[in-house]
Amino acid sequence: MGPQEDPELREDELFEHHRFVASKGQEPLRVDKFLMNFIENATRNKIQQAAKNGHIWVNDTIVKQNYKVRAADEVKVLFEHPPHENLLVPENIPLNIVYEDDVLLVVNKPAGMVVHPGHGNYSGTLINALIYHIDNLPVNSNERPGLVHRIDKDTSGLLVVAKTEAAMTHLAKQFFEKTSEREYIALAWGNMEEDEGTIEGHIGRNPKNRLQMQVFEDGEQGKEAVTHYKVLERLGYITMVSCKLETGRTHQIRVHMKYIGHTLFNDERYGGDRILKGTSFTKYKQFVDNAFKVLPRQALHAKTLGFVHPVSGKAMRFDSEIPKDMIDCIEKWRHYAKHQE
Protein backbone atom coordinates (compact mmCIF):
# COMPACT_ATOMS: atom_id res chain seq x y z
CA MET A 1 0.00 0.00 0.00
CA GLY A 2 1.47 3.33 -1.05
CA PRO A 3 1.42 6.36 1.22
CA GLN A 4 -1.16 7.99 -1.06
CA GLU A 5 -3.82 5.43 -0.15
CA ASP A 6 -6.04 5.85 2.88
CA PRO A 7 -5.96 2.58 4.83
CA GLU A 8 -9.64 3.07 5.62
CA LEU A 9 -10.46 2.31 1.99
CA ARG A 10 -8.34 -0.85 1.95
CA GLU A 11 -10.30 -2.86 4.53
CA ASP A 12 -10.89 -6.47 3.48
CA GLU A 13 -14.44 -5.95 2.31
CA LEU A 14 -15.98 -8.91 0.56
CA PHE A 15 -18.48 -8.80 -2.28
CA GLU A 16 -20.71 -11.68 -3.25
CA HIS A 17 -19.95 -12.87 -6.78
CA HIS A 18 -21.77 -16.21 -6.96
CA ARG A 19 -24.53 -17.90 -4.99
CA PHE A 20 -25.89 -21.40 -5.56
CA VAL A 21 -28.30 -23.57 -3.62
CA ALA A 22 -27.66 -27.31 -3.92
CA SER A 23 -30.70 -29.21 -5.22
CA LYS A 24 -32.63 -31.74 -3.17
CA GLY A 25 -31.02 -34.63 -5.01
CA GLN A 26 -27.44 -33.39 -4.48
CA GLU A 27 -25.11 -36.26 -3.54
CA PRO A 28 -22.25 -35.21 -1.21
CA LEU A 29 -19.64 -33.52 -3.43
CA ARG A 30 -16.48 -31.54 -2.66
CA VAL A 31 -17.24 -27.82 -2.82
CA ASP A 32 -14.46 -27.12 -5.33
CA LYS A 33 -15.89 -29.73 -7.74
CA PHE A 34 -19.41 -28.46 -7.08
CA LEU A 35 -18.38 -24.92 -8.03
CA MET A 36 -16.52 -26.11 -11.13
CA ASN A 37 -19.87 -27.35 -12.43
CA PHE A 38 -21.56 -24.01 -11.90
CA ILE A 39 -19.11 -21.18 -12.57
CA GLU A 40 -18.35 -20.49 -16.22
CA ASN A 41 -14.66 -20.16 -17.12
CA ALA A 42 -13.60 -21.14 -13.58
CA THR A 43 -10.32 -22.99 -13.25
CA ARG A 44 -9.80 -25.46 -10.41
CA ASN A 45 -6.83 -23.34 -9.34
CA LYS A 46 -8.95 -20.18 -9.06
CA ILE A 47 -11.55 -21.97 -6.94
CA GLN A 48 -8.91 -23.53 -4.70
CA GLN A 49 -7.30 -20.11 -4.28
CA ALA A 50 -10.68 -18.68 -3.26
CA ALA A 51 -11.04 -21.47 -0.68
CA LYS A 52 -7.50 -20.83 0.61
CA ASN A 53 -8.35 -17.12 1.06
CA GLY A 54 -11.48 -17.98 3.05
CA HIS A 55 -13.76 -16.71 0.29
CA ILE A 56 -16.02 -19.78 -0.05
CA TRP A 57 -18.96 -19.85 2.32
CA VAL A 58 -21.55 -22.56 2.89
CA ASN A 59 -24.62 -21.59 4.94
CA ASP A 60 -22.78 -18.40 5.99
CA THR A 61 -19.72 -20.24 7.30
CA ILE A 62 -16.26 -20.26 5.69
CA VAL A 63 -15.34 -23.73 4.40
CA LYS A 64 -12.24 -25.42 2.98
CA GLN A 65 -12.12 -26.84 -0.53
CA ASN A 66 -12.74 -30.40 0.68
CA TYR A 67 -16.07 -29.52 2.33
CA LYS A 68 -18.80 -31.86 1.02
CA VAL A 69 -21.80 -29.99 -0.35
CA ARG A 70 -25.13 -31.58 0.51
CA ALA A 71 -28.76 -31.03 -0.52
CA ALA A 72 -30.11 -27.52 0.24
CA ASP A 73 -26.67 -26.11 1.13
CA GLU A 74 -26.27 -22.45 0.14
CA VAL A 75 -22.84 -21.96 -1.43
CA LYS A 76 -21.43 -18.45 -1.91
CA VAL A 77 -18.17 -17.22 -3.42
CA LEU A 78 -16.99 -13.79 -2.24
CA PHE A 79 -14.11 -11.67 -3.48
CA GLU A 80 -12.49 -8.40 -2.40
CA HIS A 81 -13.61 -6.46 -5.48
CA PRO A 82 -17.17 -5.69 -6.56
CA PRO A 83 -18.68 -7.85 -9.32
CA HIS A 84 -17.99 -6.31 -12.74
CA GLU A 85 -21.65 -6.48 -13.75
CA ASN A 86 -22.50 -3.89 -11.11
CA LEU A 87 -21.45 -0.99 -13.27
CA LEU A 88 -21.99 2.38 -11.69
CA VAL A 89 -25.13 4.15 -12.91
CA PRO A 90 -25.49 7.92 -12.51
CA GLU A 91 -28.62 8.77 -10.51
CA ASN A 92 -30.24 12.15 -10.02
CA ILE A 93 -30.25 12.12 -6.23
CA PRO A 94 -30.20 15.47 -4.40
CA LEU A 95 -26.96 16.15 -2.53
CA ASN A 96 -26.31 18.55 0.32
CA ILE A 97 -23.09 20.12 -0.99
CA VAL A 98 -21.61 22.47 1.59
CA TYR A 99 -18.57 23.46 -0.50
CA GLU A 100 -17.39 22.90 -4.06
CA ASP A 101 -14.59 24.14 -6.28
CA ASP A 102 -12.71 22.81 -9.32
CA VAL A 103 -10.83 20.07 -7.46
CA LEU A 104 -13.02 18.91 -4.56
CA LEU A 105 -16.37 19.09 -2.86
CA VAL A 106 -17.60 18.55 0.69
CA VAL A 107 -20.93 16.76 1.14
CA ASN A 108 -23.13 16.48 4.22
CA LYS A 109 -24.43 12.90 3.90
CA PRO A 110 -27.80 12.04 5.43
CA ALA A 111 -28.21 8.95 7.62
CA GLY A 112 -29.50 6.01 5.59
CA MET A 113 -27.48 6.76 2.46
CA VAL A 114 -24.80 4.21 1.54
CA VAL A 115 -21.52 5.80 0.43
CA HIS A 116 -20.53 3.33 -2.28
CA PRO A 117 -22.18 0.36 -4.03
CA GLY A 118 -21.66 -3.13 -2.61
CA HIS A 119 -23.22 -5.77 -0.38
CA GLY A 120 -26.61 -5.57 -2.07
CA ASN A 121 -26.69 -1.75 -2.26
CA TYR A 122 -26.09 -1.04 -5.93
CA SER A 123 -28.21 2.06 -6.33
CA GLY A 124 -29.17 5.12 -4.33
CA THR A 125 -25.63 5.52 -3.04
CA LEU A 126 -23.58 8.68 -2.68
CA ILE A 127 -21.37 7.52 -5.57
CA ASN A 128 -24.41 7.13 -7.88
CA ALA A 129 -25.36 10.71 -7.00
CA LEU A 130 -21.81 12.05 -7.42
CA ILE A 131 -21.24 10.61 -10.89
CA TYR A 132 -24.51 12.21 -11.99
CA HIS A 133 -23.37 15.56 -10.57
CA ILE A 134 -19.73 15.45 -11.78
CA ASP A 135 -18.17 14.07 -14.97
CA ASN A 136 -14.93 12.08 -14.96
CA LEU A 137 -14.37 11.62 -11.23
CA PRO A 138 -10.98 10.02 -10.53
CA VAL A 139 -11.07 6.49 -9.10
CA ASN A 140 -9.20 5.28 -6.04
CA SER A 141 -7.37 1.95 -5.70
CA ASN A 142 -10.71 0.17 -5.17
CA GLU A 143 -12.23 1.68 -8.31
CA ARG A 144 -14.44 4.00 -6.27
CA PRO A 145 -14.89 7.40 -7.93
CA GLY A 146 -13.91 10.41 -5.86
CA LEU A 147 -13.71 8.67 -2.50
CA VAL A 148 -10.94 9.67 -0.13
CA HIS A 149 -12.66 8.34 3.02
CA ARG A 150 -16.13 7.09 3.93
CA ILE A 151 -18.73 6.98 6.69
CA ASP A 152 -21.22 4.23 7.48
CA LYS A 153 -24.69 4.09 5.95
CA ASP A 154 -26.49 5.07 9.16
CA THR A 155 -23.92 7.68 10.20
CA SER A 156 -24.65 11.22 9.05
CA GLY A 157 -22.16 13.97 8.32
CA LEU A 158 -19.31 15.43 6.31
CA LEU A 159 -17.26 13.79 3.57
CA VAL A 160 -14.69 15.29 1.22
CA VAL A 161 -14.74 14.06 -2.40
CA ALA A 162 -11.87 14.55 -4.85
CA LYS A 163 -12.63 15.72 -8.40
CA THR A 164 -9.12 15.28 -9.81
CA GLU A 165 -6.39 12.64 -9.54
CA ALA A 166 -3.99 15.15 -7.99
CA ALA A 167 -6.55 16.21 -5.36
CA MET A 168 -7.29 12.58 -4.52
CA THR A 169 -3.60 11.77 -4.02
CA HIS A 170 -3.03 14.91 -1.93
CA LEU A 171 -6.10 14.42 0.30
CA ALA A 172 -5.57 10.67 0.73
CA LYS A 173 -1.98 11.40 1.85
CA GLN A 174 -3.35 13.71 4.58
CA PHE A 175 -5.69 10.99 5.84
CA PHE A 176 -2.90 8.42 5.69
CA GLU A 177 -0.47 10.68 7.55
CA LYS A 178 -3.18 11.56 10.15
CA THR A 179 -3.07 15.28 9.50
CA SER A 180 -6.76 15.64 8.60
CA GLU A 181 -9.26 16.55 11.32
CA ARG A 182 -12.38 14.46 11.86
CA GLU A 183 -14.67 15.08 14.82
CA TYR A 184 -17.82 13.08 15.47
CA ILE A 185 -20.63 13.60 17.96
CA ALA A 186 -21.99 10.41 19.53
CA LEU A 187 -24.45 9.29 22.19
CA ALA A 188 -23.11 6.36 24.18
CA TRP A 189 -24.73 4.11 26.75
CA GLY A 190 -23.68 4.70 30.36
CA ASN A 191 -22.18 7.52 32.39
CA MET A 192 -18.54 7.69 31.33
CA GLU A 193 -16.13 7.88 34.28
CA GLU A 194 -13.42 9.98 32.65
CA ASP A 195 -14.11 13.41 31.18
CA GLU A 196 -11.74 12.65 28.34
CA GLY A 197 -9.40 9.94 27.17
CA THR A 198 -7.81 8.02 24.32
CA ILE A 199 -8.87 4.57 23.13
CA GLU A 200 -6.21 2.47 21.43
CA GLY A 201 -6.63 -1.04 20.13
CA HIS A 202 -6.08 -2.64 16.74
CA ILE A 203 -9.31 -3.10 14.78
CA GLY A 204 -10.00 -5.92 12.35
CA ARG A 205 -12.88 -7.97 11.07
CA ASN A 206 -14.53 -10.29 13.59
CA PRO A 207 -13.69 -13.83 12.39
CA LYS A 208 -16.98 -15.16 13.80
CA ASN A 209 -19.15 -12.39 12.34
CA ARG A 210 -17.85 -10.78 9.14
CA LEU A 211 -20.36 -7.92 9.46
CA GLN A 212 -18.70 -6.74 12.68
CA MET A 213 -15.29 -5.33 13.41
CA GLN A 214 -13.57 -5.94 16.75
CA VAL A 215 -10.59 -4.85 18.86
CA PHE A 216 -7.59 -7.21 18.92
CA GLU A 217 -5.72 -6.45 22.13
CA ASP A 218 -2.57 -8.36 21.21
CA GLY A 219 -1.94 -5.95 18.31
CA GLU A 220 -0.91 -8.85 16.08
CA GLN A 221 -4.18 -8.79 14.17
CA GLY A 222 -6.15 -5.91 12.71
CA LYS A 223 -4.79 -2.42 12.10
CA GLU A 224 -3.76 0.36 14.46
CA ALA A 225 -6.70 2.49 15.59
CA VAL A 226 -6.71 5.56 17.85
CA THR A 227 -9.79 7.52 19.01
CA HIS A 228 -9.69 10.56 21.32
CA TYR A 229 -12.91 11.27 23.20
CA LYS A 230 -14.24 14.08 25.35
CA VAL A 231 -17.48 14.15 27.35
CA LEU A 232 -19.76 17.00 26.22
CA GLU A 233 -22.81 16.33 28.38
CA ARG A 234 -23.89 13.70 30.89
CA LEU A 235 -27.52 12.68 30.48
CA GLY A 236 -28.00 10.08 33.20
CA TYR A 237 -27.81 6.69 31.53
CA ILE A 238 -26.47 8.21 28.30
CA THR A 239 -23.38 10.36 27.63
CA MET A 240 -22.90 12.75 24.73
CA VAL A 241 -19.29 12.64 23.56
CA SER A 242 -17.03 14.21 20.98
CA CYS A 243 -14.77 11.66 19.26
CA LYS A 244 -11.74 12.74 17.23
CA LEU A 245 -10.27 10.20 14.85
CA GLU A 246 -6.53 9.83 14.60
CA THR A 247 -6.94 6.82 12.30
CA GLY A 248 -9.96 5.90 10.19
CA ARG A 249 -10.85 2.23 10.47
CA THR A 250 -14.18 0.74 9.47
CA HIS A 251 -16.70 1.26 12.35
CA GLN A 252 -13.83 2.68 14.45
CA ILE A 253 -15.83 4.81 16.91
CA ARG A 254 -18.58 2.19 17.19
CA VAL A 255 -16.07 -0.57 17.99
CA HIS A 256 -13.85 1.50 20.30
CA MET A 257 -16.80 2.79 22.33
CA LYS A 258 -18.16 -0.73 22.75
CA TYR A 259 -14.67 -1.88 23.74
CA ILE A 260 -14.60 0.54 26.71
CA GLY A 261 -18.13 -0.48 27.77
CA HIS A 262 -20.05 2.40 26.19
CA THR A 263 -21.75 1.01 23.07
CA LEU A 264 -23.38 3.70 20.93
CA PHE A 265 -27.06 4.35 21.52
CA ASN A 266 -29.25 2.35 19.08
CA ASP A 267 -26.25 0.81 17.30
CA GLU A 268 -28.00 -2.37 16.19
CA ARG A 269 -24.91 -4.10 14.80
CA TYR A 270 -23.03 -3.79 18.10
CA GLY A 271 -25.91 -4.41 20.50
CA GLY A 272 -26.78 -0.82 21.37
CA ASP A 273 -30.39 -1.22 20.22
CA ARG A 274 -31.46 -2.57 23.61
CA ILE A 275 -31.37 -1.15 27.13
CA LEU A 276 -27.78 -1.44 28.33
CA LYS A 277 -27.98 0.95 31.30
CA GLY A 278 -30.81 2.13 33.51
CA THR A 279 -33.69 0.89 35.62
CA SER A 280 -36.08 -2.01 35.22
CA PHE A 281 -39.18 0.21 35.44
CA THR A 282 -41.71 -0.30 32.66
CA LYS A 283 -41.96 3.47 32.29
CA TYR A 284 -38.21 3.68 31.62
CA LYS A 285 -38.42 0.90 29.01
CA GLN A 286 -41.20 2.83 27.29
CA PHE A 287 -39.11 6.02 27.36
CA VAL A 288 -36.10 4.26 25.78
CA ASP A 289 -38.32 2.65 23.10
CA ASN A 290 -39.59 6.12 22.23
CA ALA A 291 -36.01 7.43 22.09
CA PHE A 292 -35.14 4.56 19.70
CA LYS A 293 -38.09 5.56 17.49
CA VAL A 294 -36.95 9.19 17.43
CA LEU A 295 -33.41 8.11 16.44
CA PRO A 296 -33.80 4.85 14.46
CA ARG A 297 -30.04 4.43 13.84
CA GLN A 298 -26.72 4.57 15.68
CA ALA A 299 -26.22 7.93 17.41
CA LEU A 300 -23.22 9.09 15.39
CA HIS A 301 -22.65 12.23 13.30
CA ALA A 302 -19.48 13.32 11.47
CA LYS A 303 -19.69 16.95 12.60
CA THR A 304 -16.36 18.55 11.71
CA LEU A 305 -13.93 17.96 8.86
CA GLY A 306 -10.60 19.71 8.37
CA PHE A 307 -7.86 19.36 5.76
CA VAL A 308 -5.39 21.39 3.70
CA HIS A 309 -6.63 22.39 0.26
CA PRO A 310 -4.63 20.38 -2.35
CA VAL A 311 -4.08 23.40 -4.63
CA SER A 312 -4.11 26.57 -2.50
CA GLY A 313 -2.47 24.98 0.55
CA LYS A 314 -5.03 26.81 2.68
CA ALA A 315 -6.41 25.15 5.84
CA MET A 316 -10.08 24.25 5.24
CA ARG A 317 -12.46 23.46 8.10
CA PHE A 318 -16.13 22.60 7.82
CA ASP A 319 -18.66 22.23 10.58
CA SER A 320 -22.16 20.78 10.30
CA GLU A 321 -25.23 20.95 12.49
CA ILE A 322 -26.24 17.88 14.46
CA PRO A 323 -29.21 16.41 12.53
CA LYS A 324 -32.77 16.68 13.84
CA ASP A 325 -33.16 12.99 14.77
CA MET A 326 -30.13 13.20 17.07
CA ILE A 327 -31.18 16.59 18.50
CA ASP A 328 -34.65 15.22 19.28
CA CYS A 329 -33.11 12.20 21.01
CA ILE A 330 -30.71 14.40 23.03
CA GLU A 331 -33.61 16.62 24.11
CA LYS A 332 -35.55 13.56 25.27
CA TRP A 333 -32.62 12.40 27.42
CA ARG A 334 -32.04 15.92 28.76
CA HIS A 335 -35.67 16.07 29.86
CA TYR A 336 -35.47 12.60 31.40
CA ALA A 337 -32.18 13.30 33.24
CA LYS A 338 -33.51 16.61 34.58
CA HIS A 339 -36.57 14.94 36.08
CA GLN A 340 -34.48 12.20 37.71
CA GLU A 341 -32.47 14.67 39.79
Coordinates of C-alpha atoms in Angstrom, one line a residue:
M1 CA 0.0 0.0 0.0
G2 CA 1.5 3.3 -1.0
P3 CA 1.4 6.4 1.2
Q4 CA -1.2 8.0 -1.1
E5 CA -3.8 5.4 -0.1
D6 CA -6.0 5.9 2.9
P7 CA -6.0 2.6 4.8
E8 CA -9.6 3.1 5.6
L9 CA -10.5 2.3 2.0
R10 CA -8.3 -0.9 2.0
E11 CA -10.3 -2.9 4.5
D12 CA -10.9 -6.5 3.5
E13 CA -14.4 -6.0 2.3
L14 CA -16.0 -8.9 0.6
F15 CA -18.5 -8.8 -2.3
E16 CA -20.7 -11.7 -3.3
H17 CA -19.9 -12.9 -6.8
H18 CA -21.8 -16.2 -7.0
R19 CA -24.5 -17.9 -5.0
F20 CA -25.9 -21.4 -5.6
V21 CA -28.3 -23.6 -3.6
A22 CA -27.7 -27.3 -3.9
S23 CA -30.7 -29.2 -5.2
K24 CA -32.6 -31.7 -3.2
G25 CA -31.0 -34.6 -5.0
Q26 CA -27.4 -33.4 -4.5
E27 CA -25.1 -36.3 -3.5
P28 CA -22.2 -35.2 -1.2
L29 CA -19.6 -33.5 -3.4
R30 CA -16.5 -31.5 -2.7
V31 CA -17.2 -27.8 -2.8
D32 CA -14.5 -27.1 -5.3
K33 CA -15.9 -29.7 -7.7
F34 CA -19.4 -28.5 -7.1
L35 CA -18.4 -24.9 -8.0
M36 CA -16.5 -26.1 -11.1
N37 CA -19.9 -27.4 -12.4
F38 CA -21.6 -24.0 -11.9
I39 CA -19.1 -21.2 -12.6
E40 CA -18.3 -20.5 -16.2
N41 CA -14.7 -20.2 -17.1
A42 CA -13.6 -21.1 -13.6
T43 CA -10.3 -23.0 -13.3
R44 CA -9.8 -25.5 -10.4
N45 CA -6.8 -23.3 -9.3
K46 CA -9.0 -20.2 -9.1
I47 CA -11.6 -22.0 -6.9
Q48 CA -8.9 -23.5 -4.7
Q49 CA -7.3 -20.1 -4.3
A50 CA -10.7 -18.7 -3.3
A51 CA -11.0 -21.5 -0.7
K52 CA -7.5 -20.8 0.6
N53 CA -8.3 -17.1 1.1
G54 CA -11.5 -18.0 3.0
H55 CA -13.8 -16.7 0.3
I56 CA -16.0 -19.8 -0.1
W57 CA -19.0 -19.8 2.3
V58 CA -21.6 -22.6 2.9
N59 CA -24.6 -21.6 4.9
D60 CA -22.8 -18.4 6.0
T61 CA -19.7 -20.2 7.3
I62 CA -16.3 -20.3 5.7
V63 CA -15.3 -23.7 4.4
K64 CA -12.2 -25.4 3.0
Q65 CA -12.1 -26.8 -0.5
N66 CA -12.7 -30.4 0.7
Y67 CA -16.1 -29.5 2.3
K68 CA -18.8 -31.9 1.0
V69 CA -21.8 -30.0 -0.4
R70 CA -25.1 -31.6 0.5
A71 CA -28.8 -31.0 -0.5
A72 CA -30.1 -27.5 0.2
D73 CA -26.7 -26.1 1.1
E74 CA -26.3 -22.4 0.1
V75 CA -22.8 -22.0 -1.4
K76 CA -21.4 -18.4 -1.9
V77 CA -18.2 -17.2 -3.4
L78 CA -17.0 -13.8 -2.2
F79 CA -14.1 -11.7 -3.5
E80 CA -12.5 -8.4 -2.4
H81 CA -13.6 -6.5 -5.5
P82 CA -17.2 -5.7 -6.6
P83 CA -18.7 -7.8 -9.3
H84 CA -18.0 -6.3 -12.7
E85 CA -21.7 -6.5 -13.7
N86 CA -22.5 -3.9 -11.1
L87 CA -21.4 -1.0 -13.3
L88 CA -22.0 2.4 -11.7
V89 CA -25.1 4.1 -12.9
P90 CA -25.5 7.9 -12.5
E91 CA -28.6 8.8 -10.5
N92 CA -30.2 12.1 -10.0
I93 CA -30.2 12.1 -6.2
P94 CA -30.2 15.5 -4.4
L95 CA -27.0 16.1 -2.5
N96 CA -26.3 18.6 0.3
I97 CA -23.1 20.1 -1.0
V98 CA -21.6 22.5 1.6
Y99 CA -18.6 23.5 -0.5
E100 CA -17.4 22.9 -4.1
D101 CA -14.6 24.1 -6.3
D102 CA -12.7 22.8 -9.3
V103 CA -10.8 20.1 -7.5
L104 CA -13.0 18.9 -4.6
L105 CA -16.4 19.1 -2.9
V106 CA -17.6 18.6 0.7
V107 CA -20.9 16.8 1.1
N108 CA -23.1 16.5 4.2
K109 CA -24.4 12.9 3.9
P110 CA -27.8 12.0 5.4
A111 CA -28.2 9.0 7.6
G112 CA -29.5 6.0 5.6
M113 CA -27.5 6.8 2.5
V114 CA -24.8 4.2 1.5
V115 CA -21.5 5.8 0.4
H116 CA -20.5 3.3 -2.3
P117 CA -22.2 0.4 -4.0
G118 CA -21.7 -3.1 -2.6
H119 CA -23.2 -5.8 -0.4
G120 CA -26.6 -5.6 -2.1
N121 CA -26.7 -1.8 -2.3
Y122 CA -26.1 -1.0 -5.9
S123 CA -28.2 2.1 -6.3
G124 CA -29.2 5.1 -4.3
T125 CA -25.6 5.5 -3.0
L126 CA -23.6 8.7 -2.7
I127 CA -21.4 7.5 -5.6
N128 CA -24.4 7.1 -7.9
A129 CA -25.4 10.7 -7.0
L130 CA -21.8 12.1 -7.4
I131 CA -21.2 10.6 -10.9
Y132 CA -24.5 12.2 -12.0
H133 CA -23.4 15.6 -10.6
I134 CA -19.7 15.5 -11.8
D135 CA -18.2 14.1 -15.0
N136 CA -14.9 12.1 -15.0
L137 CA -14.4 11.6 -11.2
P138 CA -11.0 10.0 -10.5
V139 CA -11.1 6.5 -9.1
N140 CA -9.2 5.3 -6.0
S141 CA -7.4 2.0 -5.7
N142 CA -10.7 0.2 -5.2
E143 CA -12.2 1.7 -8.3
R144 CA -14.4 4.0 -6.3
P145 CA -14.9 7.4 -7.9
G146 CA -13.9 10.4 -5.9
L147 CA -13.7 8.7 -2.5
V148 CA -10.9 9.7 -0.1
H149 CA -12.7 8.3 3.0
R150 CA -16.1 7.1 3.9
I151 CA -18.7 7.0 6.7
D152 CA -21.2 4.2 7.5
K153 CA -24.7 4.1 6.0
D154 CA -26.5 5.1 9.2
T155 CA -23.9 7.7 10.2
S156 CA -24.6 11.2 9.1
G157 CA -22.2 14.0 8.3
L158 CA -19.3 15.4 6.3
L159 CA -17.3 13.8 3.6
V160 CA -14.7 15.3 1.2
V161 CA -14.7 14.1 -2.4
A162 CA -11.9 14.6 -4.9
K163 CA -12.6 15.7 -8.4
T164 CA -9.1 15.3 -9.8
E165 CA -6.4 12.6 -9.5
A166 CA -4.0 15.2 -8.0
A167 CA -6.5 16.2 -5.4
M168 CA -7.3 12.6 -4.5
T169 CA -3.6 11.8 -4.0
H170 CA -3.0 14.9 -1.9
L171 CA -6.1 14.4 0.3
A172 CA -5.6 10.7 0.7
K173 CA -2.0 11.4 1.9
Q174 CA -3.3 13.7 4.6
F175 CA -5.7 11.0 5.8
F176 CA -2.9 8.4 5.7
E177 CA -0.5 10.7 7.6
K178 CA -3.2 11.6 10.1
T179 CA -3.1 15.3 9.5
S180 CA -6.8 15.6 8.6
E181 CA -9.3 16.6 11.3
R182 CA -12.4 14.5 11.9
E183 CA -14.7 15.1 14.8
Y184 CA -17.8 13.1 15.5
I185 CA -20.6 13.6 18.0
A186 CA -22.0 10.4 19.5
L187 CA -24.4 9.3 22.2
A188 CA -23.1 6.4 24.2
W189 CA -24.7 4.1 26.7
G190 CA -23.7 4.7 30.4
N191 CA -22.2 7.5 32.4
M192 CA -18.5 7.7 31.3
E193 CA -16.1 7.9 34.3
E194 CA -13.4 10.0 32.7
D195 CA -14.1 13.4 31.2
E196 CA -11.7 12.6 28.3
G197 CA -9.4 9.9 27.2
T198 CA -7.8 8.0 24.3
I199 CA -8.9 4.6 23.1
E200 CA -6.2 2.5 21.4
G201 CA -6.6 -1.0 20.1
H202 CA -6.1 -2.6 16.7
I203 CA -9.3 -3.1 14.8
G204 CA -10.0 -5.9 12.3
R205 CA -12.9 -8.0 11.1
N206 CA -14.5 -10.3 13.6
P207 CA -13.7 -13.8 12.4
K208 CA -17.0 -15.2 13.8
N209 CA -19.1 -12.4 12.3
R210 CA -17.9 -10.8 9.1
L211 CA -20.4 -7.9 9.5
Q212 CA -18.7 -6.7 12.7
M213 CA -15.3 -5.3 13.4
Q214 CA -13.6 -5.9 16.7
V215 CA -10.6 -4.9 18.9
F216 CA -7.6 -7.2 18.9
E217 CA -5.7 -6.5 22.1
D218 CA -2.6 -8.4 21.2
G219 CA -1.9 -6.0 18.3
E220 CA -0.9 -8.8 16.1
Q221 CA -4.2 -8.8 14.2
G222 CA -6.1 -5.9 12.7
K223 CA -4.8 -2.4 12.1
E224 CA -3.8 0.4 14.5
A225 CA -6.7 2.5 15.6
V226 CA -6.7 5.6 17.9
T227 CA -9.8 7.5 19.0
H228 CA -9.7 10.6 21.3
Y229 CA -12.9 11.3 23.2
K230 CA -14.2 14.1 25.4
V231 CA -17.5 14.2 27.4
L232 CA -19.8 17.0 26.2
E233 CA -22.8 16.3 28.4
R234 CA -23.9 13.7 30.9
L235 CA -27.5 12.7 30.5
G236 CA -28.0 10.1 33.2
Y237 CA -27.8 6.7 31.5
I238 CA -26.5 8.2 28.3
T239 CA -23.4 10.4 27.6
M240 CA -22.9 12.8 24.7
V241 CA -19.3 12.6 23.6
S242 CA -17.0 14.2 21.0
C243 CA -14.8 11.7 19.3
K244 CA -11.7 12.7 17.2
L245 CA -10.3 10.2 14.9
E246 CA -6.5 9.8 14.6
T247 CA -6.9 6.8 12.3
G248 CA -10.0 5.9 10.2
R249 CA -10.8 2.2 10.5
T250 CA -14.2 0.7 9.5
H251 CA -16.7 1.3 12.3
Q252 CA -13.8 2.7 14.5
I253 CA -15.8 4.8 16.9
R254 CA -18.6 2.2 17.2
V255 CA -16.1 -0.6 18.0
H256 CA -13.9 1.5 20.3
M257 CA -16.8 2.8 22.3
K258 CA -18.2 -0.7 22.7
Y259 CA -14.7 -1.9 23.7
I260 CA -14.6 0.5 26.7
G261 CA -18.1 -0.5 27.8
H262 CA -20.0 2.4 26.2
T263 CA -21.7 1.0 23.1
L264 CA -23.4 3.7 20.9
F265 CA -27.1 4.3 21.5
N266 CA -29.2 2.4 19.1
D267 CA -26.2 0.8 17.3
E268 CA -28.0 -2.4 16.2
R269 CA -24.9 -4.1 14.8
Y270 CA -23.0 -3.8 18.1
G271 CA -25.9 -4.4 20.5
G272 CA -26.8 -0.8 21.4
D273 CA -30.4 -1.2 20.2
R274 CA -31.5 -2.6 23.6
I275 CA -31.4 -1.1 27.1
L276 CA -27.8 -1.4 28.3
K277 CA -28.0 1.0 31.3
G278 CA -30.8 2.1 33.5
T279 CA -33.7 0.9 35.6
S280 CA -36.1 -2.0 35.2
F281 CA -39.2 0.2 35.4
T282 CA -41.7 -0.3 32.7
K283 CA -42.0 3.5 32.3
Y284 CA -38.2 3.7 31.6
K285 CA -38.4 0.9 29.0
Q286 CA -41.2 2.8 27.3
F287 CA -39.1 6.0 27.4
V288 CA -36.1 4.3 25.8
D289 CA -38.3 2.7 23.1
N290 CA -39.6 6.1 22.2
A291 CA -36.0 7.4 22.1
F292 CA -35.1 4.6 19.7
K293 CA -38.1 5.6 17.5
V294 CA -36.9 9.2 17.4
L295 CA -33.4 8.1 16.4
P296 CA -33.8 4.8 14.5
R297 CA -30.0 4.4 13.8
Q298 CA -26.7 4.6 15.7
A299 CA -26.2 7.9 17.4
L300 CA -23.2 9.1 15.4
H301 CA -22.7 12.2 13.3
A302 CA -19.5 13.3 11.5
K303 CA -19.7 17.0 12.6
T304 CA -16.4 18.6 11.7
L305 CA -13.9 18.0 8.9
G306 CA -10.6 19.7 8.4
F307 CA -7.9 19.4 5.8
V308 CA -5.4 21.4 3.7
H309 CA -6.6 22.4 0.3
P310 CA -4.6 20.4 -2.3
V311 CA -4.1 23.4 -4.6
S312 CA -4.1 26.6 -2.5
G313 CA -2.5 25.0 0.6
K314 CA -5.0 26.8 2.7
A315 CA -6.4 25.2 5.8
M316 CA -10.1 24.3 5.2
R317 CA -12.5 23.5 8.1
F318 CA -16.1 22.6 7.8
D319 CA -18.7 22.2 10.6
S320 CA -22.2 20.8 10.3
E321 CA -25.2 21.0 12.5
I322 CA -26.2 17.9 14.5
P323 CA -29.2 16.4 12.5
K324 CA -32.8 16.7 13.8
D325 CA -33.2 13.0 14.8
M326 CA -30.1 13.2 17.1
I327 CA -31.2 16.6 18.5
D328 CA -34.6 15.2 19.3
C329 CA -33.1 12.2 21.0
I330 CA -30.7 14.4 23.0
E331 CA -33.6 16.6 24.1
K332 CA -35.6 13.6 25.3
W333 CA -32.6 12.4 27.4
R334 CA -32.0 15.9 28.8
H335 CA -35.7 16.1 29.9
Y336 CA -35.5 12.6 31.4
A337 CA -32.2 13.3 33.2
K338 CA -33.5 16.6 34.6
H339 CA -36.6 14.9 36.1
Q340 CA -34.5 12.2 37.7
E341 CA -32.5 14.7 39.8

